[in-house]
GROMACS .gro file of C-alpha atoms in nm:
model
  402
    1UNK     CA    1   3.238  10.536   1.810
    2UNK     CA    2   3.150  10.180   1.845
    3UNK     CA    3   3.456  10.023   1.670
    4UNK     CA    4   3.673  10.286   1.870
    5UNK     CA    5   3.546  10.117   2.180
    6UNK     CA    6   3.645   9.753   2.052
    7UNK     CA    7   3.985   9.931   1.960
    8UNK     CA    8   4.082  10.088   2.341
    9UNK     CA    9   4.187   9.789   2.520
   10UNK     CA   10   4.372   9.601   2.227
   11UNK     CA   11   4.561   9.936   2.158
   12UNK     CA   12   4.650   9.992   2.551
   13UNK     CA   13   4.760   9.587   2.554
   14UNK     CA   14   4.961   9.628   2.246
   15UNK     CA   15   5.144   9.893   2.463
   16UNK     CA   16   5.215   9.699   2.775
   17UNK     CA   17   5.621   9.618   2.741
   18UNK     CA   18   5.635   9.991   2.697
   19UNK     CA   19   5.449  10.101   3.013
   20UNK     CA   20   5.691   9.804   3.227
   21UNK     CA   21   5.969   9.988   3.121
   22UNK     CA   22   5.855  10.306   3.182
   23UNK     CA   23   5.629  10.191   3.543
   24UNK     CA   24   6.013  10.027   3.614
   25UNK     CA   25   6.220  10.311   3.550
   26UNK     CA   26   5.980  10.576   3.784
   27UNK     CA   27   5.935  10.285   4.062
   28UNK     CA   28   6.351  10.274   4.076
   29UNK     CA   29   6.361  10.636   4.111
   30UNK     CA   30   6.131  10.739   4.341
   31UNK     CA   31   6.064  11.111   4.442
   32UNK     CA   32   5.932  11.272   4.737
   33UNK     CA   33   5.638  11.506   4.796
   34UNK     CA   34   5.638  11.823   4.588
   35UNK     CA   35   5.985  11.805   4.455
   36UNK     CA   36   6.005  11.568   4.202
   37UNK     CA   37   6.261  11.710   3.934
   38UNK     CA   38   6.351  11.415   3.737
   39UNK     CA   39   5.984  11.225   3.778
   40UNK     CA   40   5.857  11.586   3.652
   41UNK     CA   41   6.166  11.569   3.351
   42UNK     CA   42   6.061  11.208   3.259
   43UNK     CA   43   5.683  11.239   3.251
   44UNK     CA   44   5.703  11.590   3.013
   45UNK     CA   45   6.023  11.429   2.777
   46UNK     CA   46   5.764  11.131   2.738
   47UNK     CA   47   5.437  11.326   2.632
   48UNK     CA   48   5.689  11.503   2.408
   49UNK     CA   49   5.798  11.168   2.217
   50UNK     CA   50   5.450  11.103   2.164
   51UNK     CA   51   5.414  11.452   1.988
   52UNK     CA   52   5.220  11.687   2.241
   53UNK     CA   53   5.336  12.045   2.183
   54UNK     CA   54   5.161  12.202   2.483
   55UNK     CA   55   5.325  12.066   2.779
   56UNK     CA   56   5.312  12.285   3.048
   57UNK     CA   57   5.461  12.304   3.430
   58UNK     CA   58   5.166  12.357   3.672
   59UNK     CA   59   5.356  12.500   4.037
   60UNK     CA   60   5.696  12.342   4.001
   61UNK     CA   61   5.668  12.017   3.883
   62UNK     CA   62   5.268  11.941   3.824
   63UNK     CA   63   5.233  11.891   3.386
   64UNK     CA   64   4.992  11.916   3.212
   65UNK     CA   65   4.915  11.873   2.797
   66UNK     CA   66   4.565  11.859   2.644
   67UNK     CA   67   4.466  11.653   2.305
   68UNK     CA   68   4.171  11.653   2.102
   69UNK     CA   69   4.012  11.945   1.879
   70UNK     CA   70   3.754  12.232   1.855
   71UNK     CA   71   3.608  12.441   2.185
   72UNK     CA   72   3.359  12.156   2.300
   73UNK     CA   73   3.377  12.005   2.648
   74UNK     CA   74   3.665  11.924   2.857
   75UNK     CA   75   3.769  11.597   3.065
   76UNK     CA   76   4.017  11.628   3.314
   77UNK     CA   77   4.250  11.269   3.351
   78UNK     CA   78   4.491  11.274   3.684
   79UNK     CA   79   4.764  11.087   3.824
   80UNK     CA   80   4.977  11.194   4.109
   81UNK     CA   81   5.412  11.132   4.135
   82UNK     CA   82   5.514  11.094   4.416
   83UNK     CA   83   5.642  10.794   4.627
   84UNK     CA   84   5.639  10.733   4.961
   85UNK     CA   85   5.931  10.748   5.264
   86UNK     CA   86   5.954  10.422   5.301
   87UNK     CA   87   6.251  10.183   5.276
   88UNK     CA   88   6.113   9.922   5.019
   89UNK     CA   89   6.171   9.552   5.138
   90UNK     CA   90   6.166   9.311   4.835
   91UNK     CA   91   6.365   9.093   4.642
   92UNK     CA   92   6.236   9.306   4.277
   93UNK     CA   93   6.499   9.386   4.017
   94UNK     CA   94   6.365   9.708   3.996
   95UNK     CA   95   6.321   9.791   4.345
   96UNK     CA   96   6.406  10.143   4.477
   97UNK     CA   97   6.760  10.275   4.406
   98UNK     CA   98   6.717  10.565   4.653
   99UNK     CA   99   6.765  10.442   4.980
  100UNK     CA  100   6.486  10.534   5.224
  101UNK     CA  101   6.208  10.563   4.946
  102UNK     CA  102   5.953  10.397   4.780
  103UNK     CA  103   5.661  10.439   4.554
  104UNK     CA  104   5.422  10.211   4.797
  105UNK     CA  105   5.111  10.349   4.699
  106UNK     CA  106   5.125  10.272   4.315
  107UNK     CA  107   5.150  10.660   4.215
  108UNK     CA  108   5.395  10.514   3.967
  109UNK     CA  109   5.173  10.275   3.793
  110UNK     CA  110   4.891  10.573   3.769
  111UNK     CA  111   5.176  10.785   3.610
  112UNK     CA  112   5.222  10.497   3.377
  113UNK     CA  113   4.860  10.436   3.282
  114UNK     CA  114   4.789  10.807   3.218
  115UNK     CA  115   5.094  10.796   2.973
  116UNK     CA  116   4.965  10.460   2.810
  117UNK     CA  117   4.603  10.659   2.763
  118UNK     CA  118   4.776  11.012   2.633
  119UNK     CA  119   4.965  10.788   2.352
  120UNK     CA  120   4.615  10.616   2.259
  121UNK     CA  121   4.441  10.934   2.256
  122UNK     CA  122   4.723  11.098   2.025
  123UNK     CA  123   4.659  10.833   1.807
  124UNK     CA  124   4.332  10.916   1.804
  125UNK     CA  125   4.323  11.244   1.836
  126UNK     CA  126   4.077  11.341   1.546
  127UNK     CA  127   3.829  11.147   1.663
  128UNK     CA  128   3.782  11.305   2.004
  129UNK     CA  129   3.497  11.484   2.015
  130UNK     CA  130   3.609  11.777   2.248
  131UNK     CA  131   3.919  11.793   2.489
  132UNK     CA  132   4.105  11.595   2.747
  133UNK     CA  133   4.314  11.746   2.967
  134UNK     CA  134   4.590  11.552   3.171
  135UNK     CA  135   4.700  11.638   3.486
  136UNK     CA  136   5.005  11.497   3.602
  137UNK     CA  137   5.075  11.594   3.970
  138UNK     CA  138   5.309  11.625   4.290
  139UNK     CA  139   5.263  11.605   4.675
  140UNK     CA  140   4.951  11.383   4.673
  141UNK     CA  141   5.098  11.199   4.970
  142UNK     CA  142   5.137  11.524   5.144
  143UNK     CA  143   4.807  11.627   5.071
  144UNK     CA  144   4.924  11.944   4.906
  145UNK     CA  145   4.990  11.890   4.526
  146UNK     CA  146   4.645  11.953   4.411
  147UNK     CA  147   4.589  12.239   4.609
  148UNK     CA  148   4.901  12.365   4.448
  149UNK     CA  149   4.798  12.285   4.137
  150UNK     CA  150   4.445  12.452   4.144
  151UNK     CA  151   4.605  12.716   4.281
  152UNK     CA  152   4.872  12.776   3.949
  153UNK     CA  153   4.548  12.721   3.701
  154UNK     CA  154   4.539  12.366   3.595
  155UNK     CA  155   4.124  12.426   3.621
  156UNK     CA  156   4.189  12.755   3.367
  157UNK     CA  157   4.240  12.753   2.976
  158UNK     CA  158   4.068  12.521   2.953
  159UNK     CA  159   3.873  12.500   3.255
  160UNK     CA  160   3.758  12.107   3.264
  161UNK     CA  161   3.368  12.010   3.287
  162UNK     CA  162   3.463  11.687   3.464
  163UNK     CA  163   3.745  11.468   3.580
  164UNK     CA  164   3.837  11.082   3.696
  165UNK     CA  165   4.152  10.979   3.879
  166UNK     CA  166   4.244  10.580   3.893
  167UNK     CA  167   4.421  10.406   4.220
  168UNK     CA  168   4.556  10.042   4.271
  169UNK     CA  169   4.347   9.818   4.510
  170UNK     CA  170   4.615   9.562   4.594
  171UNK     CA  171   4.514   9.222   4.767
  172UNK     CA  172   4.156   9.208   4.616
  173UNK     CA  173   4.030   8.843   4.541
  174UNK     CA  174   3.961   8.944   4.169
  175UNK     CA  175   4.142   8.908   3.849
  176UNK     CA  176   4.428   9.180   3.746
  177UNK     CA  177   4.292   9.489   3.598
  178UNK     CA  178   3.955   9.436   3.702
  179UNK     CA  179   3.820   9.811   3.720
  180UNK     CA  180   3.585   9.892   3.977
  181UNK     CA  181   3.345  10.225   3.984
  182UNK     CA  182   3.201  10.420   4.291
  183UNK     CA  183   2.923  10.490   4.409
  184UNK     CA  184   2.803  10.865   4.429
  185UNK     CA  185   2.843  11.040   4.705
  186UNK     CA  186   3.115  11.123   4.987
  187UNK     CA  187   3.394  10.811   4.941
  188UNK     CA  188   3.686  10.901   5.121
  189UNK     CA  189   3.779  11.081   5.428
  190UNK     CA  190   3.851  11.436   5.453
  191UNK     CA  191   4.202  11.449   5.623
  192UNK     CA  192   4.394  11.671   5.835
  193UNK     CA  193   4.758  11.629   5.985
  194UNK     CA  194   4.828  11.689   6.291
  195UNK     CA  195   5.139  11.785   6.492
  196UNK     CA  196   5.193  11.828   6.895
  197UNK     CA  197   5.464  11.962   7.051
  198UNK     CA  198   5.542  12.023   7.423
  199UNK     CA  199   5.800  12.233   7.560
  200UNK     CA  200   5.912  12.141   7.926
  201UNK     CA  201   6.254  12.140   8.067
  202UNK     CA  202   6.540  11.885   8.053
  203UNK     CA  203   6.768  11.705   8.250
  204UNK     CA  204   6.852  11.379   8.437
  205UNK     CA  205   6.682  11.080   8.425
  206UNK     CA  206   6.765  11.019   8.800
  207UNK     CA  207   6.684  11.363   8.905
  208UNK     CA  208   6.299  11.419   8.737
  209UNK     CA  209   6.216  11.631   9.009
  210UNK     CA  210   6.480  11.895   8.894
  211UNK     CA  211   6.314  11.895   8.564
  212UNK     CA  212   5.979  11.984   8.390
  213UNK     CA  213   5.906  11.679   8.251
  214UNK     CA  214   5.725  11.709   7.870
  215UNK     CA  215   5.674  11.319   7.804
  216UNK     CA  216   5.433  11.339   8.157
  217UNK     CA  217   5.148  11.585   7.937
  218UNK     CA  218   5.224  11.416   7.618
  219UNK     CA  219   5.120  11.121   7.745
  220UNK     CA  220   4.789  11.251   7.903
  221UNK     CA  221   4.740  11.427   7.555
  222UNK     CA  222   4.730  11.098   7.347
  223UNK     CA  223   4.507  10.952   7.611
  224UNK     CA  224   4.264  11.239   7.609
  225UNK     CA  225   4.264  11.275   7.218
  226UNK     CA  226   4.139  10.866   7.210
  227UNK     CA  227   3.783  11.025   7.444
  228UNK     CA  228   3.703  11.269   7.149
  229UNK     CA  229   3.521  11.007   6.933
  230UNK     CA  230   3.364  10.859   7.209
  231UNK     CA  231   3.274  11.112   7.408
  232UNK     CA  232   3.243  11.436   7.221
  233UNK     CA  233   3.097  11.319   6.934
  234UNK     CA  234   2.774  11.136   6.826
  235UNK     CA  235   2.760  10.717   6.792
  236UNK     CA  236   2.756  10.780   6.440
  237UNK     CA  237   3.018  11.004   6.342
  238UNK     CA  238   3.247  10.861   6.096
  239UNK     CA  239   3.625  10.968   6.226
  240UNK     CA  240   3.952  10.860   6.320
  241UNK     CA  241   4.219  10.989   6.509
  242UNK     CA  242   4.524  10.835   6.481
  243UNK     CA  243   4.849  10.856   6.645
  244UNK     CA  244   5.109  10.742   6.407
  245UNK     CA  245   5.434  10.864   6.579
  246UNK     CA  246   5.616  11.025   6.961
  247UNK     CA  247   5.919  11.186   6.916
  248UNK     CA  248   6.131  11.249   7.183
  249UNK     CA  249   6.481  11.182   7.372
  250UNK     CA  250   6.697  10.929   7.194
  251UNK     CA  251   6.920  10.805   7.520
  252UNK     CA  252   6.781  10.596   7.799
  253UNK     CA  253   6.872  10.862   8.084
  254UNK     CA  254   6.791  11.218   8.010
  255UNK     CA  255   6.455  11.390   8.025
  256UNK     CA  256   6.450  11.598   7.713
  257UNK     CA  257   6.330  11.969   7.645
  258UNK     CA  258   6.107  11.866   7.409
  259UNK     CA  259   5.903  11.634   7.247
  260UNK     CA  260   5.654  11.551   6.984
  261UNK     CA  261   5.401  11.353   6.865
  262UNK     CA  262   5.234  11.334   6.544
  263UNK     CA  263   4.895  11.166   6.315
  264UNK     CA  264   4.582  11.254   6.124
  265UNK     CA  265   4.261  11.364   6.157
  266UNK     CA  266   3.984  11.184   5.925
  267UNK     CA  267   3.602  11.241   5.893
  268UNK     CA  268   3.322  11.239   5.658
  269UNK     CA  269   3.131  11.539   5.828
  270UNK     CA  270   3.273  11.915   5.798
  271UNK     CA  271   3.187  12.018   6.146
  272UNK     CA  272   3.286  11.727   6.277
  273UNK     CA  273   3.688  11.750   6.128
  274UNK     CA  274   3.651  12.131   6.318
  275UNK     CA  275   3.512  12.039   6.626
  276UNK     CA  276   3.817  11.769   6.680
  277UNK     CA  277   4.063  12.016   6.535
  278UNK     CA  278   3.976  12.285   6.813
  279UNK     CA  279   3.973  12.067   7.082
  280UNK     CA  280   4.274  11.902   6.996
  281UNK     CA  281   4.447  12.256   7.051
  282UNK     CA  282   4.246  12.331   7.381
  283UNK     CA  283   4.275  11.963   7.497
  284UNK     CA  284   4.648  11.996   7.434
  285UNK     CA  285   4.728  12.383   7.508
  286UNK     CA  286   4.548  12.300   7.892
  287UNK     CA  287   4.727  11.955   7.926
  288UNK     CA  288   5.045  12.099   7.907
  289UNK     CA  289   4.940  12.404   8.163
  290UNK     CA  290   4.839  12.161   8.416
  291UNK     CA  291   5.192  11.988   8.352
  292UNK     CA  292   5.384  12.289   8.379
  293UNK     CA  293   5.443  12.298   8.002
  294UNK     CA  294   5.365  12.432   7.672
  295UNK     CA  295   5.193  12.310   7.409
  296UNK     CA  296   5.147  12.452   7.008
  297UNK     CA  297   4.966  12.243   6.753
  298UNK     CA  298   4.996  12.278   6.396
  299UNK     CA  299   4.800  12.102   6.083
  300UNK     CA  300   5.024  12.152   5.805
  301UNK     CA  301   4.839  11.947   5.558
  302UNK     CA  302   4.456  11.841   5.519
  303UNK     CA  303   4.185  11.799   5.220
  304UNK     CA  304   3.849  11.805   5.225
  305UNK     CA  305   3.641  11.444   5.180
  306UNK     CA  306   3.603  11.321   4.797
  307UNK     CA  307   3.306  11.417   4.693
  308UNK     CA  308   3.195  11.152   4.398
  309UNK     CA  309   3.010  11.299   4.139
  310UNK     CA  310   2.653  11.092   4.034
  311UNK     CA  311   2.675  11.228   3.696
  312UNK     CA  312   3.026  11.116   3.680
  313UNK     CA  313   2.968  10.785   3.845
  314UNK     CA  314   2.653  10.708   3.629
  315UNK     CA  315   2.824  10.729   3.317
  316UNK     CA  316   3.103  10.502   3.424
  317UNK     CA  317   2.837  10.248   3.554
  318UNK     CA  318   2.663  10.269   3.136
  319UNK     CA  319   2.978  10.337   2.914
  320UNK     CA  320   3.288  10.161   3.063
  321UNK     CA  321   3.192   9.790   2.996
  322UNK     CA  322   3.182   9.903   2.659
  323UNK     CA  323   3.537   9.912   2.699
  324UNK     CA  324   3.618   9.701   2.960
  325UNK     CA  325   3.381   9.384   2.897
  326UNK     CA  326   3.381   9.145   3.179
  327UNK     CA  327   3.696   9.349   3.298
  328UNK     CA  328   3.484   9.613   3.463
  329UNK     CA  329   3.314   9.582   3.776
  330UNK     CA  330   3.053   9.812   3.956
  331UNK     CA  331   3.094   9.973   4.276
  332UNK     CA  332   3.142   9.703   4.566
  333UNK     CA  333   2.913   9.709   4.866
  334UNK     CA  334   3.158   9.799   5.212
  335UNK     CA  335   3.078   9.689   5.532
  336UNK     CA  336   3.357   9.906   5.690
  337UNK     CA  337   3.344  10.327   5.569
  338UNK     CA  338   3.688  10.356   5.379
  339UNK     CA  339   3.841  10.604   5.553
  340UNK     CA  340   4.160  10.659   5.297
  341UNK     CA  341   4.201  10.974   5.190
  342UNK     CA  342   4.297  11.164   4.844
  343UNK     CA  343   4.402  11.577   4.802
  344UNK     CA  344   4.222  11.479   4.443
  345UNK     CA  345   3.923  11.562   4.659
  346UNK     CA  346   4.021  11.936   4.609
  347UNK     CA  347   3.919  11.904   4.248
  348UNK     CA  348   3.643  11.738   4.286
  349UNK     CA  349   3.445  11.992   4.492
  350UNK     CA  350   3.533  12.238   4.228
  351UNK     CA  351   3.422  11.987   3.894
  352UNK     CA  352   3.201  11.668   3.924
  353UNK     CA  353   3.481  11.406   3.983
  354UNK     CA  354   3.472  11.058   3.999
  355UNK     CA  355   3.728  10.789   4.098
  356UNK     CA  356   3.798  10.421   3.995
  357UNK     CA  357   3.990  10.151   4.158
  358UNK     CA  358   4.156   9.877   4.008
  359UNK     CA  359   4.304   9.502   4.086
  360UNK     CA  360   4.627   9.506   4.114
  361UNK     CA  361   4.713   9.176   4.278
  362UNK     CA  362   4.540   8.896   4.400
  363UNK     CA  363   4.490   8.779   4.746
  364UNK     CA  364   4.428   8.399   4.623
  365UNK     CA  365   4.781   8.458   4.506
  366UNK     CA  366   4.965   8.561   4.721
  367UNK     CA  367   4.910   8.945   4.700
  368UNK     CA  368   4.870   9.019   5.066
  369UNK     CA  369   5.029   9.352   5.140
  370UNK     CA  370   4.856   9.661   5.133
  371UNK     CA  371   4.986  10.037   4.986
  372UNK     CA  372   5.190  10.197   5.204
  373UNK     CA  373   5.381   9.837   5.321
  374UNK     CA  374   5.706   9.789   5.233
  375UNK     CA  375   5.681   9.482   5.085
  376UNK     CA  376   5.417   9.565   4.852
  377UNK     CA  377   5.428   9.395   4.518
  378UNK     CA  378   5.144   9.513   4.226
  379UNK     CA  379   5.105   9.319   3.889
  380UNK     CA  380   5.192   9.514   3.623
  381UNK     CA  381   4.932   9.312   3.434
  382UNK     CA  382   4.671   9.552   3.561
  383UNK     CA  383   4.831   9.875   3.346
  384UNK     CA  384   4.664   9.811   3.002
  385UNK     CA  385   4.293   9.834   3.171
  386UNK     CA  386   4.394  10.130   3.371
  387UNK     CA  387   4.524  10.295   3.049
  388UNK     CA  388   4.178  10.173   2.849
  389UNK     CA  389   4.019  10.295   3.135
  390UNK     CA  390   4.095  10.621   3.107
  391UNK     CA  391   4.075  10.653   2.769
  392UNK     CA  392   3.691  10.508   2.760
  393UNK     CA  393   3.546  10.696   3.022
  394UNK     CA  394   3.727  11.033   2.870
  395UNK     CA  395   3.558  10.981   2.539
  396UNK     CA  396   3.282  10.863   2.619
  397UNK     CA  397   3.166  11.139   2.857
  398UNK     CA  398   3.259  11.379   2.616
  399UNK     CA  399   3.079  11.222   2.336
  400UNK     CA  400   2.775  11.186   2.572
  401UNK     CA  401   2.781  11.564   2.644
  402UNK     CA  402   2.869  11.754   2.339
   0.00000   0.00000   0.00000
C-alpha cells in the first residue's frame, strides 16, 4: 500500500474548501448534549452524498456507516457532536447563530475530519483490506453519549477489533496539523459529576435567626470537600475536586430554601474516584445535620479513565509518519498529569483504543485560548491531517493485522 500512503494526505488537502464549509456550517449551528437533530440530519445526508448505503442511528442521534469489504478485521473511527453552553465571544463570520452555545471544544472540526476520512476511504474502498467502522456520536460533553451508544450496539455487527478518536490541542507552539500520539497506558482522568443540594428554610435577610439557613452548611461542605485530597488520600493520588458553580438566592435580602452547588470528580485510580464519591455524600449528608439541614447528592454523569491501548499506540508510533511525514509527532513528555477527561474512555476498556491530538493553533501566533473559552479560535488548516490521520492509522492497522 505504499503509493496509497503517499496518496492520503494529498487526497484529504485536495478536500479542504469542502471540510471549511462543512466545519462552518456545524460550528454556526451548534447542538447540545444528546439531542442534536439537525447535527445528527447533516452528518447522515453527508455520508449519503458520498454514497454509503448503511447509515444507521445508534440511540437517537449517534450514526454510524462502515466501508471496506470481506469479514476481516474491524477499525472503529470516532468523533463526538456536540457543542458546548457557552456564549461564543468572537468577531468570526461564522460564529454561533444560537445564542448561548458554542462548539468550544472543537467537536465540530472532529465531525469534519471523520467526514473528510469516510470520503477518502469511499474512494478507496477496494483497497481496504477489512472494515472501518465510523462512529459519529452525541453527549460527549455530558459524559453520556458513548455509554449510550455501547449500550444501542455500535460495538455489534460488526463488533470492532480496535478504535482511535482525534481531539484539537489549541495553543501548542507547533505548526497546524501537527499530529501527536500517546503514550500507553491510563491518559486521561476518569470523571464523575457531582451535584449538592441543601434543603434549609427561608426567609429574611434581617431576621436569620427565624430561618434555617442552607448557605451556612454549604459553605462548610465546599471547605471540607478541599481536605479530601489532602487528608484522606495518599501524597500521590492523582485527583481533583473541583467546584465549578453555588447556586442559590438571586436577591440581596432573603435567605432562600434552597441551594446548590455543583463540579467534578477526577482521578486516575478506581478506588480512589469511590472513596471521594462516598465521602462526599457522608461529608455532606452530616454537614447539613449539624446545620439543621438536609443534604442529597447525586452524580448524574461520570466515565471511567482512558485506558490507551500499547498495541494501538505502537502502531501509530511505526505507521503514521508514513502518512504524516514530518507532520506527525510522538507522544510529548508532561510534567503536569492531564487530568481532561473523555466518555470515549467507555470504548476503550471494552476494545484496545488509542487517541491522538492535534495542533490546532499556535501559541507563537497568537492562539492563546484554550477549549472550553469563549473566545477560542482553531485553524482550520489543521483538518486535512486530522482527516489523513484517520485514514492512515485505519488502514494501516488493518493491513498489519489481517
Amino acid at each position: 500500500m505504499a503509493l496509497l500512503d503517499q496518496e492520503i494526505l494529498k487526497e484529504a488537502i485536495t478536500l479542504k474548501e469542502e471540510m471549511v464549509s462543512n466545519r462552518r456550517h456545524i460550528h454556526e449551528n451548534p447542538e447540545l448534549g444528546m439531542d442534536l437533530p439537525n447535527t445528527s440530519l447533516f452528518v447522515e445526508n453527508k455520508l449519503k452524498e458520498m454514497g454509503y448505503t448503511d447509515v444507521k442511528r445508534v440511540g437517537e442521534y449517534g450514526l454510524t456507516a462502515t466501508v471496506g469489504k470481506g469479514d476481516g478485521k474491524v477499525f472503529l473511527l470516532r468523533a463526538d457532536m456536540d457543542a458546548l453552553p457557552i456564549i461564543e465571544d468572537n468577531e468570526l463570520a461564522y460564529k454561533s447563530k444560537i445564542e448561548g452555545r458554542m462548539h468550544a471544544c472543537g467537536h465540530d472540526m472532529h465531525t469534519t475530519m471523520l467526514l473528510g476520512a469516510a470520503k477518502i476511504l469511499k474512494k478507496y474502498e477496494e483497497q481496504i483490506p477489512g472494515i472501518i467502522k465510523f462512529m459519529f456520536q452525541p453527549g460527549e460533553e455530558v459524559m453520556k453519549g458513548a455509554a449510550d451508544m455501547i449500550k444501542n450496539g455500535i460495538l455489534e455487527n460488526p463488533r470492532p477489533d480496535a478504535g482511535l478518536m482525534i481531539h484539537v490541542m489549541p495553543g501548542l507552539p507547533l505548526d497546524i496539523g501537527t499530529v501527536i500520539s500517546a503514550e500507553a497506558g491510563p491518559m486521561m482522568a476518569s470523571v464523575d459529576w457531582f451535584d449538592i443540594s441543601i434543603k434549609g428554610k427561608g426567609g429574611h435577610g434581617s431576621m436569620p435567626y427565624t430561618a434555617i439557613d442552607p448557605v451556612v452548611p454549604m459553605n462548610a461542605i465546599q471547605n471540607a470537600l478541599h481536605t479530601l485530597q489532602s487528608r484522606e488520600l495518599p501524597p500521590n493520588a492523582i485527583t481533583a475536586i473541583t467546584v465549578t458553580g453555588i447556586h442559590g438566592c438571586e436577591t440581596s435580602n432573603v435567605i432562600p430554601d434552597n441551594v446548590s452547588m455543583g463540579g467534578t470528580i477526577r482521578s486516575y485510580n478506581e478506588e480512589h474516584r469511590q472513596l471521594i464519591k462516598h465521602r462526599m455524600v457522608e461529608i455532606s449528608e452530616h454537614i447539613a445535620k449539624a446545620f439543621r439541614c438536609e443534604a442529597t447528592v447525586e452524580f448524574p454523569a461520570g466515565a471511567p479513565y482512558f485506558d490507551n491501548s500499547k498495541e494501538v499506540a505502537d502502531h501509530i508510533k511505526k505507521a503514521l509518519p508514513q502518512y504524516l511525514g514530518k507532520m506527525y509527532m510522538p507522544p510529548m513528555p508532561m510534567d503536569v498529569p492531564a487530568m481532561g477527561s473523555e466518555d470515549f474512555a467507555y470504548i476503550s476498556h471494552e476494545i484496545p483504543s488509542s487517541v491522538m491530538m492535534i495542533a490546532a493553533s499556535d501559541l507563537r501566533k497568537g492562539g492563546v485560548y484554550g477549549v472550553h473559552h469563549p473566545k477560542l479560535v482553531l485553524d482550520e488548516e489543521c483538518m486535512p491531517y486530522g482527516a489523513a490521520a484517520y485514514v492512515g492509522v485505519a488502514l494501516s492497522w488493518l493491513e498489519d493485522n489481517q
